[in-house]
Amino acid sequence: MTYYADFSLYDYDFHEKPEGLTIGWLEDGYDYPVDEVSEEDLANIIDLGSLRQHRSRGWHSCTLCGEYTEHTATSKRAGITYRLGHAEIRAVSDDGVLYVAPNLIIHYIVDHLYGPPAEFIDAVRSEVRRRWPEEK
């Protein structure tokens, strides 16, 4: 995968204007913040991950693990288990900022204790409220 520091411009297609800010694009050899993520916030991230936005044609693995391992996540809200490493999680804050994370962020949080910035967590909460308003 590609490393981007948190809050870098997400510039996937050089033909178009950057569309958001990167969160959780980790790679071996780069430091990252360690922090706890609440079970509710993790479940929200997993639920948004079940949407499998901007899928890639290939699979990316975690370079922090040292060996190839497949990772999955289970969304209770969506009722599915899905594989990580081929899609993005996108969340828009209340003030309109788009945050873009690889769905491997779930593995990074669970197994490597990555602590996403508070701005991303707030945007995830907002995105969940918008997508599933009847539940919150």
JSON list of C-alpha atoms in Angstrom, two decimals:
[
{"chain": "A", "resi": 1, "resn": "MET", "atom": "CA", "xyz": [0.00, 0.00, 0.00]},
{"chain": "A", "resi": 2, "resn": "THR", "atom": "CA", "xyz": [1.06, 3.62, -0.01]},
{"chain": "A", "resi": 3, "resn": "TYR", "atom": "CA", "xyz": [2.00, 5.63, 3.06]},
{"chain": "A", "resi": 4, "resn": "TYR", "atom": "CA", "xyz": [0.37, 9.01, 3.63]},
{"chain": "A", "resi": 5, "resn": "ALA", "atom": "CA", "xyz": [0.74, 11.02, 6.81]},
{"chain": "A", "resi": 6, "resn": "ASP", "atom": "CA", "xyz": [-2.58, 11.72, 8.53]},
{"chain": "A", "resi": 7, "resn": "PHE", "atom": "CA", "xyz": [-4.23, 14.87, 7.14]},
{"chain": "A", "resi": 8, "resn": "SER", "atom": "CA", "xyz": [-2.32, 14.71, 3.83]},
{"chain": "A", "resi": 9, "resn": "LEU", "atom": "CA", "xyz": [-4.28, 15.68, 0.73]},
{"chain": "A", "resi": 10, "resn": "TYR", "atom": "CA", "xyz": [-5.89, 12.59, -0.78]},
{"chain": "A", "resi": 11, "resn": "ASP", "atom": "CA", "xyz": [-4.73, 12.85, -4.37]},
{"chain": "A", "resi": 12, "resn": "TYR", "atom": "CA", "xyz": [-5.58, 9.48, -5.91]},
{"chain": "A", "resi": 13, "resn": "ASP", "atom": "CA", "xyz": [-6.02, 10.70, -9.47]},
{"chain": "A", "resi": 14, "resn": "PHE", "atom": "CA", "xyz": [-3.55, 13.36, -10.58]},
{"chain": "A", "resi": 15, "resn": "HIS", "atom": "CA", "xyz": [-6.03, 14.43, -13.28]},
{"chain": "A", "resi": 16, "resn": "GLU", "atom": "CA", "xyz": [-8.50, 15.68, -10.69]},
{"chain": "A", "resi": 17, "resn": "LYS", "atom": "CA", "xyz": [-8.43, 18.04, -7.74]},
{"chain": "A", "resi": 18, "resn": "PRO", "atom": "CA", "xyz": [-7.60, 16.36, -4.39]},
{"chain": "A", "resi": 19, "resn": "GLU", "atom": "CA", "xyz": [-10.87, 15.42, -2.74]},
{"chain": "A", "resi": 20, "resn": "GLY", "atom": "CA", "xyz": [-10.16, 14.88, 0.93]},
{"chain": "A", "resi": 21, "resn": "LEU", "atom": "CA", "xyz": [-7.67, 14.20, 3.70]},
{"chain": "A", "resi": 22, "resn": "THR", "atom": "CA", "xyz": [-5.93, 10.89, 4.37]},
{"chain": "A", "resi": 23, "resn": "ILE", "atom": "CA", "xyz": [-6.22, 9.02, 7.64]},
{"chain": "A", "resi": 24, "resn": "GLY", "atom": "CA", "xyz": [-4.59, 5.71, 8.57]},
{"chain": "A", "resi": 25, "resn": "TRP", "atom": "CA", "xyz": [-2.49, 4.97, 5.48]},
{"chain": "A", "resi": 26, "resn": "LEU", "atom": "CA", "xyz": [0.21, 3.17, 7.48]},
{"chain": "A", "resi": 27, "resn": "GLU", "atom": "CA", "xyz": [3.38, 1.44, 6.30]},
{"chain": "A", "resi": 28, "resn": "ASP", "atom": "CA", "xyz": [6.24, -0.31, 8.02]},
{"chain": "A", "resi": 29, "resn": "GLY", "atom": "CA", "xyz": [9.05, 2.10, 8.82]},
{"chain": "A", "resi": 30, "resn": "TYR", "atom": "CA", "xyz": [6.81, 5.06, 9.67]},
{"chain": "A", "resi": 31, "resn": "ASP", "atom": "CA", "xyz": [5.69, 6.07, 13.16]},
{"chain": "A", "resi": 32, "resn": "TYR", "atom": "CA", "xyz": [1.99, 6.32, 13.95]},
{"chain": "A", "resi": 33, "resn": "PRO", "atom": "CA", "xyz": [-0.03, 7.40, 17.00]},
{"chain": "A", "resi": 34, "resn": "VAL", "atom": "CA", "xyz": [-1.11, 4.70, 19.44]},
{"chain": "A", "resi": 35, "resn": "ASP", "atom": "CA", "xyz": [-4.35, 5.16, 21.35]},
{"chain": "A", "resi": 36, "resn": "GLU", "atom": "CA", "xyz": [-7.50, 3.33, 22.37]},
{"chain": "A", "resi": 37, "resn": "VAL", "atom": "CA", "xyz": [-10.61, 3.42, 20.20]},
{"chain": "A", "resi": 38, "resn": "SER", "atom": "CA", "xyz": [-13.93, 2.74, 21.94]},
{"chain": "A", "resi": 39, "resn": "GLU", "atom": "CA", "xyz": [-15.91, -0.35, 20.97]},
{"chain": "A", "resi": 40, "resn": "GLU", "atom": "CA", "xyz": [-18.72, 1.86, 19.67]},
{"chain": "A", "resi": 41, "resn": "ASP", "atom": "CA", "xyz": [-16.39, 3.92, 17.48]},
{"chain": "A", "resi": 42, "resn": "LEU", "atom": "CA", "xyz": [-14.69, 0.78, 16.17]},
{"chain": "A", "resi": 43, "resn": "ALA", "atom": "CA", "xyz": [-18.10, -0.74, 15.35]},
{"chain": "A", "resi": 44, "resn": "ASN", "atom": "CA", "xyz": [-19.01, 2.45, 13.48]},
{"chain": "A", "resi": 45, "resn": "ILE", "atom": "CA", "xyz": [-15.78, 2.30, 11.47]},
{"chain": "A", "resi": 46, "resn": "ILE", "atom": "CA", "xyz": [-16.45, -1.37, 10.68]},
{"chain": "A", "resi": 47, "resn": "ASP", "atom": "CA", "xyz": [-20.00, -0.54, 9.60]},
{"chain": "A", "resi": 48, "resn": "LEU", "atom": "CA", "xyz": [-18.76, 2.17, 7.24]},
{"chain": "A", "resi": 49, "resn": "GLY", "atom": "CA", "xyz": [-16.14, -0.27, 5.96]},
{"chain": "A", "resi": 50, "resn": "SER", "atom": "CA", "xyz": [-18.91, -2.68, 5.00]},
{"chain": "A", "resi": 51, "resn": "LEU", "atom": "CA", "xyz": [-19.88, -0.19, 2.26]},
{"chain": "A", "resi": 52, "resn": "ARG", "atom": "CA", "xyz": [-16.58, -1.05, 0.53]},
{"chain": "A", "resi": 53, "resn": "GLN", "atom": "CA", "xyz": [-16.19, 2.31, -1.19]},
{"chain": "A", "resi": 54, "resn": "HIS", "atom": "CA", "xyz": [-13.66, 2.93, -3.96]},
{"chain": "A", "resi": 55, "resn": "ARG", "atom": "CA", "xyz": [-12.63, -0.70, -4.28]},
{"chain": "A", "resi": 56, "resn": "SER", "atom": "CA", "xyz": [-9.29, -1.45, -5.85]},
{"chain": "A", "resi": 57, "resn": "ARG", "atom": "CA", "xyz": [-8.61, -4.17, -8.38]},
{"chain": "A", "resi": 58, "resn": "GLY", "atom": "CA", "xyz": [-5.97, -5.78, -6.19]},
{"chain": "A", "resi": 59, "resn": "TRP", "atom": "CA", "xyz": [-5.43, -6.60, -2.54]},
{"chain": "A", "resi": 60, "resn": "HIS", "atom": "CA", "xyz": [-3.13, -4.82, -0.14]},
{"chain": "A", "resi": 61, "resn": "SER", "atom": "CA", "xyz": [-1.68, -6.45, 2.94]},
{"chain": "A", "resi": 62, "resn": "CYS", "atom": "CA", "xyz": [-0.39, -5.02, 6.19]},
{"chain": "A", "resi": 63, "resn": "THR", "atom": "CA", "xyz": [3.34, -4.31, 6.03]},
{"chain": "A", "resi": 64, "resn": "LEU", "atom": "CA", "xyz": [3.44, -3.88, 9.81]},
{"chain": "A", "resi": 65, "resn": "CYS", "atom": "CA", "xyz": [2.75, -7.60, 10.35]},
{"chain": "A", "resi": 66, "resn": "GLY", "atom": "CA", "xyz": [5.95, -8.76, 8.68]},
{"chain": "A", "resi": 67, "resn": "GLU", "atom": "CA", "xyz": [4.26, -11.54, 6.73]},
{"chain": "A", "resi": 68, "resn": "TYR", "atom": "CA", "xyz": [1.22, -11.79, 4.49]},
{"chain": "A", "resi": 69, "resn": "THR", "atom": "CA", "xyz": [-1.96, -12.34, 6.46]},
{"chain": "A", "resi": 70, "resn": "GLU", "atom": "CA", "xyz": [-5.56, -11.85, 5.36]},
{"chain": "A", "resi": 71, "resn": "HIS", "atom": "CA", "xyz": [-7.73, -9.77, 7.67]},
{"chain": "A", "resi": 72, "resn": "THR", "atom": "CA", "xyz": [-11.51, -9.51, 7.90]},
{"chain": "A", "resi": 73, "resn": "ALA", "atom": "CA", "xyz": [-14.09, -7.45, 9.75]},
{"chain": "A", "resi": 74, "resn": "THR", "atom": "CA", "xyz": [-17.69, -8.23, 10.66]},
{"chain": "A", "resi": 75, "resn": "SER", "atom": "CA", "xyz": [-20.37, -5.56, 10.58]},
{"chain": "A", "resi": 76, "resn": "LYS", "atom": "CA", "xyz": [-23.31, -6.46, 12.79]},
{"chain": "A", "resi": 77, "resn": "ARG", "atom": "CA", "xyz": [-25.34, -3.61, 11.28]},
{"chain": "A", "resi": 78, "resn": "ALA", "atom": "CA", "xyz": [-24.80, -4.89, 7.70]},
{"chain": "A", "resi": 79, "resn": "GLY", "atom": "CA", "xyz": [-24.80, -8.55, 8.71]},
{"chain": "A", "resi": 80, "resn": "ILE", "atom": "CA", "xyz": [-21.65, -9.36, 6.73]},
{"chain": "A", "resi": 81, "resn": "THR", "atom": "CA", "xyz": [-18.02, -10.31, 7.16]},
{"chain": "A", "resi": 82, "resn": "TYR", "atom": "CA", "xyz": [-15.72, -8.75, 4.59]},
{"chain": "A", "resi": 83, "resn": "ARG", "atom": "CA", "xyz": [-12.05, -8.88, 3.72]},
{"chain": "A", "resi": 84, "resn": "LEU", "atom": "CA", "xyz": [-9.79, -5.91, 4.37]},
{"chain": "A", "resi": 85, "resn": "GLY", "atom": "CA", "xyz": [-7.24, -4.48, 1.98]},
{"chain": "A", "resi": 86, "resn": "HIS", "atom": "CA", "xyz": [-9.17, -3.55, -1.15]},
{"chain": "A", "resi": 87, "resn": "ALA", "atom": "CA", "xyz": [-11.43, -0.59, -0.39]},
{"chain": "A", "resi": 88, "resn": "GLU", "atom": "CA", "xyz": [-11.72, 2.70, 1.44]},
{"chain": "A", "resi": 89, "resn": "ILE", "atom": "CA", "xyz": [-13.72, 4.08, 4.33]},
{"chain": "A", "resi": 90, "resn": "ARG", "atom": "CA", "xyz": [-15.00, 7.58, 3.63]},
{"chain": "A", "resi": 91, "resn": "ALA", "atom": "CA", "xyz": [-16.49, 9.87, 6.27]},
{"chain": "A", "resi": 92, "resn": "VAL", "atom": "CA", "xyz": [-17.57, 13.49, 5.91]},
{"chain": "A", "resi": 93, "resn": "SER", "atom": "CA", "xyz": [-17.45, 15.76, 8.95]},
{"chain": "A", "resi": 94, "resn": "ASP", "atom": "CA", "xyz": [-20.30, 18.07, 9.90]},
{"chain": "A", "resi": 95, "resn": "ASP", "atom": "CA", "xyz": [-18.32, 20.96, 8.40]},
{"chain": "A", "resi": 96, "resn": "GLY", "atom": "CA", "xyz": [-17.87, 19.14, 5.07]},
{"chain": "A", "resi": 97, "resn": "VAL", "atom": "CA", "xyz": [-14.34, 17.74, 5.31]},
{"chain": "A", "resi": 98, "resn": "LEU", "atom": "CA", "xyz": [-13.95, 14.33, 3.64]},
{"chain": "A", "resi": 99, "resn": "TYR", "atom": "CA", "xyz": [-11.65, 11.88, 5.41]},
{"chain": "A", "resi": 100, "resn": "VAL", "atom": "CA", "xyz": [-10.42, 8.88, 3.42]},
{"chain": "A", "resi": 101, "resn": "ALA", "atom": "CA", "xyz": [-8.94, 5.79, 5.07]},
{"chain": "A", "resi": 102, "resn": "PRO", "atom": "CA", "xyz": [-8.03, 2.35, 3.73]},
{"chain": "A", "resi": 103, "resn": "ASN", "atom": "CA", "xyz": [-10.32, -0.30, 5.16]},
{"chain": "A", "resi": 104, "resn": "LEU", "atom": "CA", "xyz": [-7.16, -1.86, 6.62]},
{"chain": "A", "resi": 105, "resn": "ILE", "atom": "CA", "xyz": [-7.48, 0.90, 9.24]},
{"chain": "A", "resi": 106, "resn": "ILE", "atom": "CA", "xyz": [-9.70, -1.57, 11.10]},
{"chain": "A", "resi": 107, "resn": "HIS", "atom": "CA", "xyz": [-6.83, -4.05, 11.36]},
{"chain": "A", "resi": 108, "resn": "TYR", "atom": "CA", "xyz": [-4.42, -1.25, 12.30]},
{"chain": "A", "resi": 109, "resn": "ILE", "atom": "CA", "xyz": [-6.71, -0.19, 15.16]},
{"chain": "A", "resi": 110, "resn": "VAL", "atom": "CA", "xyz": [-7.38, -3.71, 16.44]},
{"chain": "A", "resi": 111, "resn": "ASP", "atom": "CA", "xyz": [-3.97, -5.34, 16.02]},
{"chain": "A", "resi": 112, "resn": "HIS", "atom": "CA", "xyz": [-1.48, -2.46, 15.98]},
{"chain": "A", "resi": 113, "resn": "LEU", "atom": "CA", "xyz": [-3.33, -0.08, 18.34]},
{"chain": "A", "resi": 114, "resn": "TYR", "atom": "CA", "xyz": [-3.35, 2.76, 15.81]},
{"chain": "A", "resi": 115, "resn": "GLY", "atom": "CA", "xyz": [-5.14, 5.78, 17.23]},
{"chain": "A", "resi": 116, "resn": "PRO", "atom": "CA", "xyz": [-6.92, 7.74, 14.51]},
{"chain": "A", "resi": 117, "resn": "PRO", "atom": "CA", "xyz": [-7.24, 11.50, 15.04]},
{"chain": "A", "resi": 118, "resn": "ALA", "atom": "CA", "xyz": [-10.30, 12.79, 16.91]},
{"chain": "A", "resi": 119, "resn": "GLU", "atom": "CA", "xyz": [-11.41, 14.65, 13.77]},
{"chain": "A", "resi": 120, "resn": "PHE", "atom": "CA", "xyz": [-11.74, 11.34, 11.91]},
{"chain": "A", "resi": 121, "resn": "ILE", "atom": "CA", "xyz": [-13.66, 9.69, 14.76]},
{"chain": "A", "resi": 122, "resn": "ASP", "atom": "CA", "xyz": [-16.04, 12.67, 14.87]},
{"chain": "A", "resi": 123, "resn": "ALA", "atom": "CA", "xyz": [-16.54, 12.44, 11.09]},
{"chain": "A", "resi": 124, "resn": "VAL", "atom": "CA", "xyz": [-17.25, 8.70, 11.39]},
{"chain": "A", "resi": 125, "resn": "ARG", "atom": "CA", "xyz": [-19.91, 9.40, 14.02]},
{"chain": "A", "resi": 126, "resn": "SER", "atom": "CA", "xyz": [-21.47, 12.06, 11.76]},
{"chain": "A", "resi": 127, "resn": "GLU", "atom": "CA", "xyz": [-21.39, 9.79, 8.72]},
{"chain": "A", "resi": 128, "resn": "VAL", "atom": "CA", "xyz": [-23.07, 6.97, 10.66]},
{"chain": "A", "resi": 129, "resn": "ARG", "atom": "CA", "xyz": [-25.82, 9.34, 11.85]},
{"chain": "A", "resi": 130, "resn": "ARG", "atom": "CA", "xyz": [-26.43, 10.45, 8.25]},
{"chain": "A", "resi": 131, "resn": "ARG", "atom": "CA", "xyz": [-26.45, 6.93, 6.79]},
{"chain": "A", "resi": 132, "resn": "TRP", "atom": "CA", "xyz": [-28.47, 5.24, 9.53]},
{"chain": "A", "resi": 133, "resn": "PRO", "atom": "CA", "xyz": [-30.51, 8.05, 11.15]},
{"chain": "A", "resi": 134, "resn": "GLU", "atom": "CA", "xyz": [-33.20, 5.75, 12.51]},
{"chain": "A", "resi": 135, "resn": "GLU", "atom": "CA", "xyz": [-30.68, 3.99, 14.76]},
{"chain": "A", "resi": 136, "resn": "LYS", "atom": "CA", "xyz": [-29.16, 6.96, 16.59]}
]
